[in-house]
Structure formats: structure tokens, C-alpha cells
């Protein structure tokens, strides 16, 4: 068996991140078939490398591998959607509290810059960038909290949340509102862990309450066109 080189590993990780990002910003809708042939064409790699990428994505619950049918972007059920937000409500308020206790002035500046970018994307009508940035805010906050286990959990939960919003949210829905993010930053600035925890809980409930879990959506896409254009 040929040795898997570090260069190949890095290239495969880059492909995984490209697909991962496309899911986060909702350019890949739940239920989209991930054709191996189309992905090979888009990324200019062979089937074995595409298959390894799909296995990595499946391990994150971003992709579902169906026997004799192929790979699909995960399509969470209403029950799974509830489970994801229950998990976020169990984890992220504590992350906000820890971040308030541990945030440095430099951390606050990074978060403020991030929210400014969110606001700019909203103002420009750039929904893709707004979705990506709103999800990343929660990841950055977990980085500030300085807990590697929680950080990994949040990364996966944010991705799955984007799938859920893509399936159950309104056409113009995004993951979060930057004004609520700004309120959380203010709590961090004052070192008020209890307030940060409370605001995060309310924020996540606000996102959850704007979903219609009885109205699934679907979409189809030209994968070669999506990924090939930016290769």
C-alpha cells in the first residue's frame, strides 16, 4: 500500500475544510448528494482521497454515508435538531462564563473585530459571509474560554446547527444576530461571568425559537461548479 504523505494529508484536510465551510455557510444544503466523481473533478484528486475526506466528514456527523447510495450532506431530523440545541444550551453558557473570567484585552479586541465584520456582512447583504462569521463567533468565544474539549464540541455543534438552520430556518435566516453577540462581549468586558452565561442562554434560545422543526427543506447543487471555481 502506498505511503500516505504529509503533503497528501494536508491537501485532504484542506478539502475537508472546504466542504466543512460550505456546510457552515449553507452553500451545501442538507441532503445534497456528494458525488465522488464531481468532487474528484472539483478538487483535481483521485477517488481514494475523496473517500478519505468523506470518511473524516462522516466522523464529524457532517456527512452521512449510505450503503450502495453514496455520501450525502447530513439531514438532521427534528429530534436531532432539538438534541443539538439542548447540547449547545448545556455547554455554551458555561463557555461564556469561563470566557468572561479568562478574556484578556486582546481577546476582547478580537471578538469586537469579529462582530464588526458580522455587521459589515449584514449591511452588505452578504448572507454567506454573515452565516460563516456568526457561527465562528461561538468558536472564537470557546477559544477565549481556553478549554480544548469544549472548543471541539462547539465546532461540531456550530456546523450541525448550520445544517439545522438550512433545513428548518426561514430563507433569510442566519445563525445569530450580531447585536446579541455584542451584548455578550460587553459582559466579558466587565468580567461578569453570570451575565455572560445568562445572555448566551437567551441568545441560543432565540436562535432555536426561530426554527420551524416541522418544515424540512432540500436543495440540489453542481459540486464541480461550487468548489472548482475556487480551487
Short mmCIF file of C-alpha atoms in Angstrom, two decimals:
data_model
loop_
_atom_site.label_atom_id
_atom_site.label_comp_id
_atom_site.label_asym_id
_atom_site.label_seq_id
_atom_site.Cartn_x
_atom_site.Cartn_y
_atom_site.Cartn_z
CA UNK A 1 0.00 0.00 0.00
CA UNK A 2 1.43 3.44 -0.97
CA UNK A 3 2.54 5.57 1.93
CA UNK A 4 0.22 8.46 2.76
CA UNK A 5 2.50 11.52 2.64
CA UNK A 6 2.22 14.58 4.85
CA UNK A 7 1.52 16.66 1.73
CA UNK A 8 -1.42 14.43 0.81
CA UNK A 9 -2.70 14.60 4.38
CA UNK A 10 -2.54 18.41 4.31
CA UNK A 11 -4.32 18.53 0.95
CA UNK A 12 -7.06 16.22 2.20
CA UNK A 13 -7.50 18.30 5.33
CA UNK A 14 -7.85 21.37 3.10
CA UNK A 15 -10.58 19.61 1.09
CA UNK A 16 -12.36 18.61 4.29
CA UNK A 17 -12.27 22.20 5.49
CA UNK A 18 -13.60 23.47 2.15
CA UNK A 19 -16.59 21.14 2.38
CA UNK A 20 -16.94 21.84 6.10
CA UNK A 21 -17.04 25.60 5.41
CA UNK A 22 -19.58 25.15 2.60
CA UNK A 23 -21.86 23.40 5.08
CA UNK A 24 -21.36 26.06 7.74
CA UNK A 25 -22.28 28.93 5.42
CA UNK A 26 -25.15 26.89 3.92
CA UNK A 27 -23.85 26.68 0.36
CA UNK A 28 -24.30 22.91 0.76
CA UNK A 29 -27.85 22.14 1.80
CA UNK A 30 -28.91 19.15 3.94
CA UNK A 31 -29.47 16.07 1.80
CA UNK A 32 -27.18 17.20 -1.04
CA UNK A 33 -25.56 14.19 -2.72
CA UNK A 34 -21.77 14.41 -2.62
CA UNK A 35 -20.85 12.66 -5.84
CA UNK A 36 -17.34 11.23 -5.72
CA UNK A 37 -16.88 11.93 -9.43
CA UNK A 38 -17.94 15.56 -9.05
CA UNK A 39 -15.67 16.06 -6.03
CA UNK A 40 -12.75 14.48 -7.90
CA UNK A 41 -13.35 16.92 -10.74
CA UNK A 42 -13.75 19.89 -8.41
CA UNK A 43 -10.59 19.27 -6.38
CA UNK A 44 -8.46 17.55 -9.00
CA UNK A 45 -7.79 14.44 -6.90
CA UNK A 46 -8.48 10.71 -7.14
CA UNK A 47 -11.36 8.72 -5.67
CA UNK A 48 -9.38 7.26 -2.78
CA UNK A 49 -8.51 10.71 -1.49
CA UNK A 50 -12.10 11.89 -1.86
CA UNK A 51 -13.29 8.83 0.04
CA UNK A 52 -10.87 9.52 2.90
CA UNK A 53 -12.21 13.09 3.06
CA UNK A 54 -15.79 11.86 3.17
CA UNK A 55 -14.92 9.44 5.97
CA UNK A 56 -13.44 12.30 8.00
CA UNK A 57 -16.58 14.38 7.44
CA UNK A 58 -18.76 11.43 8.41
CA UNK A 59 -16.82 11.12 11.67
CA UNK A 60 -17.93 14.71 12.45
CA UNK A 61 -21.58 13.90 11.58
CA UNK A 62 -21.41 16.38 8.70
CA UNK A 63 -21.81 13.67 6.05
CA UNK A 64 -23.95 10.54 6.02
CA UNK A 65 -22.53 7.50 4.20
CA UNK A 66 -25.38 5.37 2.87
CA UNK A 67 -24.71 1.81 1.76
CA UNK A 68 -24.92 1.39 -2.03
CA UNK A 69 -26.08 5.00 -2.40
CA UNK A 70 -23.06 7.15 -1.60
CA UNK A 71 -22.44 10.21 0.56
CA UNK A 72 -24.90 12.96 1.43
CA UNK A 73 -24.75 16.13 3.49
CA UNK A 74 -26.35 15.17 6.81
CA UNK A 75 -30.09 15.83 7.08
CA UNK A 76 -30.91 16.21 10.77
CA UNK A 77 -34.37 15.26 11.94
CA UNK A 78 -36.48 17.49 14.18
CA UNK A 79 -35.45 15.29 17.12
CA UNK A 80 -31.78 15.65 16.26
CA UNK A 81 -32.26 19.41 15.96
CA UNK A 82 -33.66 19.53 19.48
CA UNK A 83 -30.78 17.38 20.73
CA UNK A 84 -28.18 19.72 19.17
CA UNK A 85 -29.68 22.82 20.77
CA UNK A 86 -30.05 21.04 24.11
CA UNK A 87 -26.32 20.26 23.88
CA UNK A 88 -25.46 23.85 22.98
CA UNK A 89 -27.56 25.14 25.88
CA UNK A 90 -25.76 22.73 28.21
CA UNK A 91 -22.27 23.72 27.04
CA UNK A 92 -22.13 27.26 25.66
CA UNK A 93 -23.47 29.27 28.61
CA UNK A 94 -20.63 27.74 30.66
CA UNK A 95 -18.19 28.66 27.89
CA UNK A 96 -19.42 32.27 28.05
CA UNK A 97 -18.94 32.30 31.83
CA UNK A 98 -15.38 30.93 31.53
CA UNK A 99 -14.60 33.40 28.74
CA UNK A 100 -15.69 36.29 30.97
CA UNK A 101 -13.28 35.08 33.65
CA UNK A 102 -10.36 34.46 31.29
CA UNK A 103 -10.67 37.02 28.50
CA UNK A 104 -7.73 39.38 28.03
CA UNK A 105 -7.96 42.84 26.48
CA UNK A 106 -6.55 41.34 23.30
CA UNK A 107 -9.28 38.69 23.31
CA UNK A 108 -11.96 41.36 23.64
CA UNK A 109 -10.50 43.24 20.69
CA UNK A 110 -10.55 40.08 18.56
CA UNK A 111 -14.21 39.49 19.42
CA UNK A 112 -15.11 43.13 18.75
CA UNK A 113 -13.40 42.98 15.37
CA UNK A 114 -15.30 39.79 14.61
CA UNK A 115 -18.68 41.34 15.43
CA UNK A 116 -17.80 44.37 13.31
CA UNK A 117 -17.14 42.01 10.40
CA UNK A 118 -20.53 40.37 11.04
CA UNK A 119 -22.23 43.75 10.96
CA UNK A 120 -20.45 44.67 7.73
CA UNK A 121 -21.54 41.41 6.10
CA UNK A 122 -25.13 42.01 7.17
CA UNK A 123 -25.05 45.56 5.87
CA UNK A 124 -23.67 44.41 2.53
CA UNK A 125 -26.33 41.72 2.21
CA UNK A 126 -23.62 39.04 2.12
CA UNK A 127 -25.61 36.19 3.65
CA UNK A 128 -22.90 33.57 3.13
CA UNK A 129 -20.28 35.60 4.99
CA UNK A 130 -22.76 36.63 7.68
CA UNK A 131 -23.64 32.98 8.36
CA UNK A 132 -20.00 31.93 8.44
CA UNK A 133 -18.99 34.77 10.79
CA UNK A 134 -21.95 34.32 13.12
CA UNK A 135 -21.11 30.66 13.62
CA UNK A 136 -17.42 31.40 14.04
CA UNK A 137 -18.16 33.86 16.84
CA UNK A 138 -19.12 30.92 19.05
CA UNK A 139 -15.93 29.11 18.09
CA UNK A 140 -13.78 32.15 18.89
CA UNK A 141 -15.55 32.52 22.22
CA UNK A 142 -14.69 28.90 23.04
CA UNK A 143 -11.06 29.66 22.17
CA UNK A 144 -11.15 32.57 24.64
CA UNK A 145 -12.59 30.22 27.29
CA UNK A 146 -9.39 28.18 26.78
CA UNK A 147 -10.92 24.71 27.02
CA UNK A 148 -9.85 22.40 24.18
CA UNK A 149 -12.62 19.84 24.80
CA UNK A 150 -15.34 22.47 24.74
CA UNK A 151 -13.79 24.05 21.65
CA UNK A 152 -14.03 20.81 19.67
CA UNK A 153 -17.62 20.32 20.82
CA UNK A 154 -18.60 23.83 19.77
CA UNK A 155 -17.02 23.46 16.33
CA UNK A 156 -19.09 20.36 15.65
CA UNK A 157 -22.27 21.80 17.18
CA UNK A 158 -22.00 25.02 15.15
CA UNK A 159 -21.66 23.00 11.95
CA UNK A 160 -24.65 20.83 12.79
CA UNK A 161 -26.63 23.93 13.77
CA UNK A 162 -25.98 25.40 10.33
CA UNK A 163 -27.41 22.25 8.76
CA UNK A 164 -30.44 22.56 11.01
CA UNK A 165 -30.98 26.22 10.15
CA UNK A 166 -30.56 25.40 6.47
CA UNK A 167 -33.27 22.76 6.74
CA UNK A 168 -35.70 24.33 9.24
CA UNK A 169 -34.97 28.06 9.14
CA UNK A 170 -36.56 30.82 7.07
CA UNK A 171 -34.98 31.58 3.70
CA UNK A 172 -33.32 34.69 5.14
CA UNK A 173 -32.39 33.16 8.49
CA UNK A 174 -28.81 33.22 9.74
CA UNK A 175 -27.26 31.53 12.73
CA UNK A 176 -27.14 34.52 15.06
CA UNK A 177 -27.69 38.25 15.48
CA UNK A 178 -24.58 40.35 15.95
CA UNK A 179 -26.31 42.67 18.44
CA UNK A 180 -26.72 39.74 20.81
CA UNK A 181 -23.09 38.84 20.28
CA UNK A 182 -22.18 42.44 21.15
CA UNK A 183 -24.10 42.11 24.43
CA UNK A 184 -22.10 39.02 25.34
CA UNK A 185 -18.86 40.88 24.61
CA UNK A 186 -19.96 43.68 26.93
CA UNK A 187 -20.44 41.12 29.71
CA UNK A 188 -16.95 39.77 29.00
CA UNK A 189 -15.52 43.29 29.07
CA UNK A 190 -16.90 43.81 32.56
CA UNK A 191 -15.80 40.34 33.71
CA UNK A 192 -19.40 39.43 34.59
CA UNK A 193 -19.49 35.66 34.14
CA UNK A 194 -23.06 35.27 35.39
CA UNK A 195 -24.37 37.84 32.93
CA UNK A 196 -22.41 36.32 30.04
CA UNK A 197 -23.86 32.92 30.90
CA UNK A 198 -27.40 34.33 31.05
CA UNK A 199 -27.03 36.22 27.77
CA UNK A 200 -25.70 33.17 25.95
CA UNK A 201 -28.60 31.07 27.18
CA UNK A 202 -31.08 33.65 25.96
CA UNK A 203 -29.23 34.02 22.68
CA UNK A 204 -29.31 30.30 21.91
CA UNK A 205 -32.98 30.08 22.82
CA UNK A 206 -33.64 32.97 20.43
CA UNK A 207 -31.94 31.09 17.58
CA UNK A 208 -33.80 27.87 18.42
CA UNK A 209 -37.18 29.61 18.66
CA UNK A 210 -36.85 30.90 15.09
CA UNK A 211 -36.78 27.39 13.64
CA UNK A 212 -39.80 25.51 12.29
CA UNK A 213 -38.90 21.90 13.04
CA UNK A 214 -41.84 20.60 11.02
CA UNK A 215 -40.79 22.14 7.71
CA UNK A 216 -37.80 20.35 6.16
CA UNK A 217 -36.13 21.79 3.07
CA UNK A 218 -33.94 20.40 0.33
CA UNK A 219 -31.68 21.53 -2.48
CA UNK A 220 -29.51 20.27 -5.34
CA UNK A 221 -26.15 21.63 -6.40
CA UNK A 222 -23.40 21.39 -9.02
CA UNK A 223 -20.46 20.42 -6.82
CA UNK A 224 -17.88 20.84 -9.55
CA UNK A 225 -19.05 24.40 -10.14
CA UNK A 226 -19.21 25.18 -6.39
CA UNK A 227 -15.72 24.00 -5.47
CA UNK A 228 -13.94 24.07 -8.81
CA UNK A 229 -14.33 27.81 -9.23
CA UNK A 230 -12.15 28.49 -6.18
CA UNK A 231 -9.68 25.64 -6.46
#
